[in-house]
DNA sequence: AACTCGTACAACCGCGCACCG
DNA sequence: ACGGTGCGCGGTTGTACGAGT
């Protein structure tokens, strides 16, 4: 039973968008609003897949999109959220409303992944530091005794999360002279030339959009700096202490994987109470967890949105105090996409 | 100048989910 | 309950560009 293709493969144009196509797309959205992408190609005569149109709009033409270099703050938020949520780019993007999930994903894959790798190497080289203590906390967290009661387990988990948060906070602290992140901070800006490809320059469309955006103050001068400086990456000698390039493979579970596995649902399932692990399939377990979470929320009649927790955590670096129990249950329910702004 | 290689990023693809009739 | 449709998401690919040789 094959899936129906979103559009006819025959006659559908692929590749970079032209200014003309962008104008057509923008004027259509201007008239009809975003949505009904299926009908867009036929109504506008664009030889593009509806999906492609939606992607083009959401990632590049939509008003309020910020292009160009990621700030330190943005970078930090991405790192923290990635550690917490994993590759949930859409969820991460909801905390950076001016950035698209695609943008963040690309930035992670091309810049931050390498940085984290380097940090791992540095960690291997220099031994104990904040990252080490973080991983210690995570190890502790992951080895939570499955036989403990749910309440005990949650308290332990909450304490572990706070410990991990604290360690992560220290690890990411710019003030900390021993933090490997100081290597990241050593910026070596090198303005590369503006790309000549149309697709990477939003200036044309920004100009186009200005006519109808009205209040939008999206950056229209970003095309000058739209090429992110690849030299944001640490310029320190990347060779590992023992000469082997791949320290990550030696170090066992990486920091990110550790976080992912610990905060992801799978690990929640594996270390959750007996009551929860009685269900047969992983899907059923996940469902059971969700039901359990919902039940607890109803019991307490207090719903603390994930967005609030993360907002507090991310934006107020000094808050490392213990969160209410409900935070934990909400934290695990990733289904809820936060919208802060 | 020509070629190779690495990087950055735009775009595509396949899957899953929600909604609706 | 079920199938069709539309949309969103995450992973992957394609390609332009700059640096190095």
GROMACS .gro file of C-alpha atoms (C1' of nucleotides) in nm:
model
  383
    1UNK     CA    1   0.000   0.000   0.000
    2UNK     CA    2   0.206   0.286  -0.126
    3UNK     CA    3   0.175   0.631   0.004
    4UNK     CA    4   0.021   0.881  -0.230
    5UNK     CA    5   0.287   1.128  -0.341
    6UNK     CA    6   0.228   1.483  -0.232
    7UNK     CA    7   0.237   1.591  -0.592
    8UNK     CA    8   0.308   1.465  -0.937
    9UNK     CA    9   0.673   1.390  -0.974
   10UNK     CA   10   0.647   1.466  -1.344
   11UNK     CA   11   0.679   1.828  -1.435
   12UNK     CA   12   0.768   1.939  -1.086
   13UNK     CA   13   1.057   2.177  -1.074
   14UNK     CA   14   1.333   2.116  -0.826
   15UNK     CA   15   1.633   2.305  -0.709
   16UNK     CA   16   1.687   2.662  -0.599
   17UNK     CA   17   1.400   2.904  -0.611
   18UNK     CA   18   1.409   3.200  -0.844
   19UNK     CA   19   1.301   3.550  -0.744
   20UNK     CA   20   1.004   3.518  -0.977
   21UNK     CA   21   0.887   3.205  -0.807
   22UNK     CA   22   0.932   3.366  -0.470
   23UNK     CA   23   0.724   3.662  -0.573
   24UNK     CA   24   0.448   3.437  -0.694
   25UNK     CA   25   0.455   3.241  -0.374
   26UNK     CA   26   0.463   3.549  -0.155
   27UNK     CA   27   0.179   3.716  -0.334
   28UNK     CA   28  -0.029   3.403  -0.306
   29UNK     CA   29   0.032   3.382   0.066
   30UNK     CA   30  -0.038   3.752   0.091
   31UNK     CA   31  -0.378   3.695  -0.060
   32UNK     CA   32  -0.477   3.364   0.091
   33UNK     CA   33  -0.259   3.333   0.393
   34UNK     CA   34  -0.025   3.044   0.468
   35UNK     CA   35  -0.191   2.708   0.433
   36UNK     CA   36  -0.371   2.511   0.168
   37UNK     CA   37  -0.037   2.434   0.017
   38UNK     CA   38  -0.180   2.157  -0.188
   39UNK     CA   39  -0.379   2.397  -0.397
   40UNK     CA   40  -0.104   2.652  -0.428
   41UNK     CA   41   0.085   2.510  -0.726
   42UNK     CA   42  -0.226   2.471  -0.937
   43UNK     CA   43  -0.367   2.809  -0.839
   44UNK     CA   44  -0.046   2.996  -0.897
   45UNK     CA   45   0.087   2.794  -1.185
   46UNK     CA   46   0.407   2.726  -0.999
   47UNK     CA   47   0.574   2.407  -1.113
   48UNK     CA   48   0.665   2.328  -0.758
   49UNK     CA   49   0.563   2.062  -0.516
   50UNK     CA   50   0.327   2.188  -0.248
   51UNK     CA   51   0.572   2.070   0.010
   52UNK     CA   52   0.847   2.266  -0.151
   53UNK     CA   53   0.628   2.577  -0.143
   54UNK     CA   54   0.554   2.534   0.224
   55UNK     CA   55   0.919   2.480   0.302
   56UNK     CA   56   1.024   2.780   0.103
   57UNK     CA   57   0.773   2.995   0.284
   58UNK     CA   58   0.838   2.872   0.635
   59UNK     CA   59   1.213   2.868   0.605
   60UNK     CA   60   1.290   3.173   0.397
   61UNK     CA   61   1.003   3.392   0.293
   62UNK     CA   62   0.803   3.408   0.611
   63UNK     CA   63   0.829   3.749   0.779
   64UNK     CA   64   1.036   3.780   1.093
   65UNK     CA   65   1.301   3.531   1.005
   66UNK     CA   66   1.648   3.621   1.118
   67UNK     CA   67   1.934   3.512   0.901
   68UNK     CA   68   2.303   3.518   0.950
   69UNK     CA   69   2.526   3.454   1.245
   70UNK     CA   70   2.390   3.295   1.554
   71UNK     CA   71   2.460   3.493   1.867
   72UNK     CA   72   2.633   3.342   2.167
   73UNK     CA   73   2.305   3.347   2.350
   74UNK     CA   74   2.125   3.167   2.071
   75UNK     CA   75   2.403   2.916   2.047
   76UNK     CA   76   2.388   2.851   2.416
   77UNK     CA   77   2.015   2.802   2.407
   78UNK     CA   78   2.047   2.558   2.121
   79UNK     CA   79   2.313   2.358   2.299
   80UNK     CA   80   2.113   2.340   2.616
   81UNK     CA   81   1.789   2.257   2.445
   82UNK     CA   82   1.952   1.999   2.225
   83UNK     CA   83   2.096   1.837   2.532
   84UNK     CA   84   1.757   1.839   2.692
   85UNK     CA   85   1.529   1.758   2.403
   86UNK     CA   86   1.752   1.585   2.156
   87UNK     CA   87   1.704   1.653   1.788
   88UNK     CA   88   1.363   1.806   1.833
   89UNK     CA   89   1.445   2.095   1.608
   90UNK     CA   90   1.095   2.226   1.586
   91UNK     CA   91   1.068   2.236   1.962
   92UNK     CA   92   1.404   2.405   1.988
   93UNK     CA   93   1.306   2.650   1.717
   94UNK     CA   94   1.001   2.750   1.916
   95UNK     CA   95   1.240   2.902   2.167
   96UNK     CA   96   1.415   3.095   1.895
   97UNK     CA   97   1.121   3.233   1.703
   98UNK     CA   98   1.337   3.421   1.458
   99UNK     CA   99   1.512   3.101   1.359
  100UNK     CA  100   1.368   2.814   1.165
  101UNK     CA  101   1.406   2.454   1.264
  102UNK     CA  102   1.593   2.394   0.942
  103UNK     CA  103   1.833   2.674   1.023
  104UNK     CA  104   1.894   2.544   1.371
  105UNK     CA  105   1.934   2.192   1.246
  106UNK     CA  106   2.188   2.301   0.990
  107UNK     CA  107   2.373   2.513   1.241
  108UNK     CA  108   2.388   2.223   1.478
  109UNK     CA  109   2.509   1.981   1.215
  110UNK     CA  110   2.772   2.210   1.073
  111UNK     CA  111   2.893   2.402   1.375
  112UNK     CA  112   2.779   2.286   1.712
  113UNK     CA  113   2.824   1.916   1.655
  114UNK     CA  114   3.190   1.978   1.593
  115UNK     CA  115   3.216   2.200   1.893
  116UNK     CA  116   3.067   1.935   2.113
  117UNK     CA  117   3.305   1.683   1.967
  118UNK     CA  118   3.594   1.909   2.050
  119UNK     CA  119   3.464   1.955   2.398
  120UNK     CA  120   3.455   1.583   2.434
  121UNK     CA  121   3.815   1.565   2.324
  122UNK     CA  122   3.914   1.835   2.566
  123UNK     CA  123   3.729   1.653   2.832
  124UNK     CA  124   3.928   1.342   2.756
  125UNK     CA  125   4.251   1.537   2.762
  126UNK     CA  126   4.203   1.739   3.074
  127UNK     CA  127   4.023   1.493   3.287
  128UNK     CA  128   3.788   1.600   3.558
  129UNK     CA  129   3.589   1.914   3.499
  130UNK     CA  130   3.232   2.024   3.493
  131UNK     CA  131   3.142   1.808   3.202
  132UNK     CA  132   3.282   1.517   3.387
  133UNK     CA  133   3.071   1.589   3.686
  134UNK     CA  134   2.776   1.633   3.459
  135UNK     CA  135   2.828   1.292   3.311
  136UNK     CA  136   2.869   1.155   3.658
  137UNK     CA  137   2.536   1.296   3.744
  138UNK     CA  138   2.390   1.147   3.434
  139UNK     CA  139   2.535   0.809   3.505
  140UNK     CA  140   2.382   0.828   3.844
  141UNK     CA  141   2.059   0.931   3.688
  142UNK     CA  142   2.057   0.653   3.436
  143UNK     CA  143   2.123   0.394   3.698
  144UNK     CA  144   1.826   0.485   3.905
  145UNK     CA  145   1.695   0.177   4.072
  146UNK     CA  146   1.392   0.056   3.889
  147UNK     CA  147   1.260  -0.114   4.195
  148UNK     CA  148   1.215   0.202   4.392
  149UNK     CA  149   0.869   0.333   4.429
  150UNK     CA  150   0.746   0.585   4.185
  151UNK     CA  151   0.760   0.867   4.436
  152UNK     CA  152   1.111   0.782   4.541
  153UNK     CA  153   1.217   0.738   4.187
  154UNK     CA  154   1.079   1.075   4.089
  155UNK     CA  155   1.251   1.247   4.377
  156UNK     CA  156   1.576   1.083   4.285
  157UNK     CA  157   1.528   1.173   3.924
  158UNK     CA  158   1.444   1.530   4.013
  159UNK     CA  159   1.756   1.555   4.224
  160UNK     CA  160   1.960   1.407   3.943
  161UNK     CA  161   1.815   1.646   3.693
  162UNK     CA  162   1.905   1.935   3.915
  163UNK     CA  163   2.252   1.797   3.956
  164UNK     CA  164   2.286   1.756   3.585
  165UNK     CA  165   2.149   2.103   3.529
  166UNK     CA  166   2.399   2.246   3.772
  167UNK     CA  167   2.685   2.065   3.608
  168UNK     CA  168   2.567   2.170   3.266
  169UNK     CA  169   2.530   2.523   3.386
  170UNK     CA  170   2.885   2.521   3.514
  171UNK     CA  171   3.010   2.361   3.200
  172UNK     CA  172   2.846   2.624   2.988
  173UNK     CA  173   2.938   2.914   3.210
  174UNK     CA  174   3.153   3.164   3.027
  175UNK     CA  175   3.293   3.287   3.352
  176UNK     CA  176   3.434   2.953   3.443
  177UNK     CA  177   3.800   2.966   3.345
  178UNK     CA  178   3.826   2.591   3.336
  179UNK     CA  179   3.526   2.549   3.119
  180UNK     CA  180   3.604   2.403   2.781
  181UNK     CA  181   3.350   2.643   2.642
  182UNK     CA  182   3.605   2.914   2.670
  183UNK     CA  183   3.751   2.763   2.363
  184UNK     CA  184   3.427   2.826   2.189
  185UNK     CA  185   3.428   3.182   2.301
  186UNK     CA  186   3.748   3.247   2.118
  187UNK     CA  187   3.590   3.384   1.812
  188UNK     CA  188   3.786   3.439   1.503
  189UNK     CA  189   3.548   3.633   1.289
  190UNK     CA  190   3.627   3.626   0.929
  191UNK     CA  191   3.372   3.784   0.706
  192UNK     CA  192   3.335   3.574   0.404
  193UNK     CA  193   3.214   3.717   0.082
  194UNK     CA  194   2.846   3.740   0.016
  195UNK     CA  195   2.712   3.443  -0.162
  196UNK     CA  196   2.599   3.507  -0.510
  197UNK     CA  197   2.329   3.247  -0.517
  198UNK     CA  198   1.986   3.390  -0.493
  199UNK     CA  199   1.858   3.134  -0.253
  200UNK     CA  200   2.088   3.239   0.023
  201UNK     CA  201   2.008   3.605  -0.003
  202UNK     CA  202   1.686   3.712   0.158
  203UNK     CA  203   1.735   4.076   0.078
  204UNK     CA  204   1.532   4.061  -0.239
  205UNK     CA  205   1.241   3.896  -0.073
  206UNK     CA  206   1.270   4.111   0.234
  207UNK     CA  207   1.231   4.410   0.010
  208UNK     CA  208   0.941   4.242  -0.154
  209UNK     CA  209   0.782   4.165   0.176
  210UNK     CA  210   0.831   4.509   0.319
  211UNK     CA  211   0.546   4.631   0.111
  212UNK     CA  212   0.293   4.428   0.300
  213UNK     CA  213   0.458   4.326   0.621
  214UNK     CA  214   0.395   4.661   0.779
  215UNK     CA  215   0.512   4.619   1.128
  216UNK     CA  216   0.776   4.364   1.051
  217UNK     CA  217   1.124   4.474   1.135
  218UNK     CA  218   1.293   4.162   1.020
  219UNK     CA  219   1.652   4.209   0.940
  220UNK     CA  220   1.688   4.303   0.581
  221UNK     CA  221   2.055   4.364   0.590
  222UNK     CA  222   2.147   4.016   0.682
  223UNK     CA  223   2.243   3.909   0.340
  224UNK     CA  224   2.566   4.096   0.391
  225UNK     CA  225   2.650   3.866   0.672
  226UNK     CA  226   2.430   3.580   0.580
  227UNK     CA  227   2.720   3.352   0.537
  228UNK     CA  228   2.790   3.238   0.884
  229UNK     CA  229   3.152   3.259   0.966
  230UNK     CA  230   3.277   2.911   0.986
  231UNK     CA  231   3.553   3.039   1.205
  232UNK     CA  232   3.326   3.064   1.499
  233UNK     CA  233   3.453   2.720   1.559
  234UNK     CA  234   3.736   2.703   1.798
  235UNK     CA  235   4.066   2.762   1.632
  236UNK     CA  236   4.262   2.585   1.893
  237UNK     CA  237   4.466   2.288   1.801
  238UNK     CA  238   4.212   2.017   1.758
  239UNK     CA  239   4.453   1.730   1.780
  240UNK     CA  240   4.371   1.514   2.072
  241UNK     CA  241   4.607   1.468   2.358
  242UNK     CA  242   4.705   1.122   2.251
  243UNK     CA  243   4.709   1.197   1.885
  244UNK     CA  244   4.401   1.000   1.802
  245UNK     CA  245   4.138   1.207   1.635
  246UNK     CA  246   3.832   1.023   1.747
  247UNK     CA  247   3.813   1.066   2.117
  248UNK     CA  248   3.436   1.037   2.112
  249UNK     CA  249   3.443   0.677   2.012
  250UNK     CA  250   3.673   0.598   2.296
  251UNK     CA  251   3.482   0.787   2.555
  252UNK     CA  252   3.176   0.570   2.536
  253UNK     CA  253   2.848   0.753   2.554
  254UNK     CA  254   2.885   1.115   2.458
  255UNK     CA  255   2.740   1.396   2.657
  256UNK     CA  256   2.461   1.458   2.415
  257UNK     CA  257   2.370   1.095   2.382
  258UNK     CA  258   2.374   1.067   2.754
  259UNK     CA  259   2.133   1.353   2.790
  260UNK     CA  260   1.920   1.225   2.509
  261UNK     CA  261   1.896   0.882   2.652
  262UNK     CA  262   1.826   1.013   2.995
  263UNK     CA  263   1.560   1.260   2.911
  264UNK     CA  264   1.414   1.068   2.623
  265UNK     CA  265   1.108   0.857   2.664
  266UNK     CA  266   1.287   0.530   2.609
  267UNK     CA  267   1.503   0.574   2.910
  268UNK     CA  268   1.210   0.694   3.104
  269UNK     CA  269   1.039   0.373   3.020
  270UNK     CA  270   1.332   0.158   3.105
  271UNK     CA  271   1.384   0.312   3.442
  272UNK     CA  272   1.031   0.383   3.533
  273UNK     CA  273   0.830   0.206   3.793
  274UNK     CA  274   0.706  -0.148   3.763
  275UNK     CA  275   0.361  -0.019   3.716
  276UNK     CA  276   0.464   0.153   3.400
  277UNK     CA  277   0.683  -0.121   3.265
  278UNK     CA  278   0.409  -0.376   3.271
  279UNK     CA  279   0.283  -0.268   2.933
  280UNK     CA  280   0.391  -0.482   2.644
  281UNK     CA  281   0.515  -0.269   2.358
  282UNK     CA  282   0.726   0.046   2.365
  283UNK     CA  283   0.440   0.234   2.207
  284UNK     CA  284   0.204   0.109   2.471
  285UNK     CA  285   0.451   0.203   2.739
  286UNK     CA  286   0.481   0.550   2.601
  287UNK     CA  287   0.109   0.577   2.596
  288UNK     CA  288   0.088   0.452   2.950
  289UNK     CA  289   0.340   0.711   3.058
  290UNK     CA  290   0.144   0.984   2.892
  291UNK     CA  291  -0.172   0.868   3.061
  292UNK     CA  292   0.011   0.853   3.390
  293UNK     CA  293   0.143   1.201   3.342
  294UNK     CA  294  -0.199   1.331   3.254
  295UNK     CA  295  -0.344   1.161   3.559
  296UNK     CA  296  -0.090   1.323   3.786
  297UNK     CA  297  -0.152   1.661   3.634
  298UNK     CA  298  -0.519   1.622   3.699
  299UNK     CA  299  -0.455   1.509   4.051
  300UNK     CA  300  -0.255   1.815   4.130
  301UNK     CA  301  -0.483   2.036   3.930
  302UNK     CA  302  -0.182   2.247   3.855
  303UNK     CA  303  -0.034   2.245   3.512
  304UNK     CA  304   0.311   2.385   3.477
  305UNK     CA  305   0.381   2.416   3.108
  306UNK     CA  306   0.707   2.287   2.980
  307UNK     CA  307   0.766   2.626   2.831
  308UNK     CA  308   0.766   2.785   3.173
  309UNK     CA  309   1.013   2.536   3.310
  310UNK     CA  310   1.246   2.571   3.019
  311UNK     CA  311   1.208   2.943   3.011
  312UNK     CA  312   1.307   2.967   3.372
  313UNK     CA  313   1.587   2.729   3.325
  314UNK     CA  314   1.728   2.874   3.008
  315UNK     CA  315   1.678   3.240   3.061
  316UNK     CA  316   1.751   3.261   3.426
  317UNK     CA  317   2.082   3.093   3.459
  318UNK     CA  318   2.090   3.140   3.828
  319UNK     CA  319   1.783   2.940   3.900
  320UNK     CA  320   1.899   2.604   4.008
  321UNK     CA  321   1.650   2.558   4.280
  322UNK     CA  322   1.440   2.249   4.313
  323UNK     CA  323   1.139   2.242   4.089
  324UNK     CA  324   0.802   2.118   4.195
  325UNK     CA  325   0.729   1.756   4.127
  326UNK     CA  326   0.498   1.848   3.849
  327UNK     CA  327   0.785   1.995   3.658
  328UNK     CA  328   0.925   1.653   3.614
  329UNK     CA  329   0.611   1.504   3.479
  330UNK     CA  330   0.563   1.790   3.242
  331UNK     CA  331   0.926   1.779   3.145
  332UNK     CA  332   0.894   1.426   3.024
  333UNK     CA  333   0.593   1.501   2.812
  334UNK     CA  334   0.769   1.632   2.505
  335UNK     CA  335   0.459   1.630   2.297
  336UNK     CA  336   0.376   1.974   2.410
  337UNK     CA  337   0.550   2.226   2.195
  338UNK     CA  338   0.625   2.538   2.391
  339UNK     CA  339   0.551   2.881   2.255
  340UNK     CA  340   0.706   3.152   2.455
  341UNK     CA  341   0.709   3.451   2.234
  342DA     C1'  342   4.490   2.864  -1.390
  343DA     C1'  343   4.308   2.426  -1.283
  344DC     C1'  344   4.191   2.096  -0.981
  345DT     C1'  345   4.056   1.886  -0.534
  346DC     C1'  346   3.859   1.898  -0.100
  347DG     C1'  347   3.594   2.065   0.283
  348DT     C1'  348   3.222   2.350   0.440
  349DA     C1'  349   2.777   2.569   0.467
  350DC     C1'  350   2.326   2.578   0.361
  351DA     C1'  351   1.913   2.528   0.069
  352DA     C1'  352   1.617   2.190  -0.067
  353DC     C1'  353   1.431   1.726  -0.095
  354DC     C1'  354   1.243   1.291   0.080
  355DG     C1'  355   1.000   0.976   0.360
  356DC     C1'  356   0.748   0.905   0.758
  357DG     C1'  357   0.413   0.997   1.114
  358DC     C1'  358   0.036   1.239   1.298
  359DA     C1'  359  -0.397   1.496   1.310
  360DC     C1'  360  -0.805   1.601   1.106
  361DC     C1'  361  -1.212   1.518   0.845
  362DG     C1'  362  -1.577   1.291   0.596
  363DA     C1'  363  -1.363   0.241   1.274
  364DC     C1'  364  -1.147   0.350   0.856
  365DG     C1'  365  -0.932   0.562   0.470
  366DG     C1'  366  -0.786   0.987   0.243
  367DT     C1'  367  -0.562   1.421   0.276
  368DG     C1'  368  -0.271   1.784   0.439
  369DC     C1'  369   0.086   1.925   0.710
  370DG     C1'  370   0.496   1.908   1.008
  371DC     C1'  371   0.920   1.703   1.134
  372DG     C1'  372   1.380   1.506   1.110
  373DG     C1'  373   1.726   1.299   0.826
  374DT     C1'  374   1.967   1.326   0.411
  375DT     C1'  375   2.126   1.497  -0.026
  376DG     C1'  376   2.273   1.836  -0.370
  377DT     C1'  377   2.526   2.220  -0.483
  378DA     C1'  378   2.768   2.653  -0.460
  379DC     C1'  379   3.158   2.845  -0.279
  380DG     C1'  380   3.615   2.924  -0.070
  381DA     C1'  381   4.059   2.750   0.063
  382DG     C1'  382   4.442   2.484  -0.033
  383DT     C1'  383   4.765   2.265  -0.348
   0.00000   0.00000   0.00000
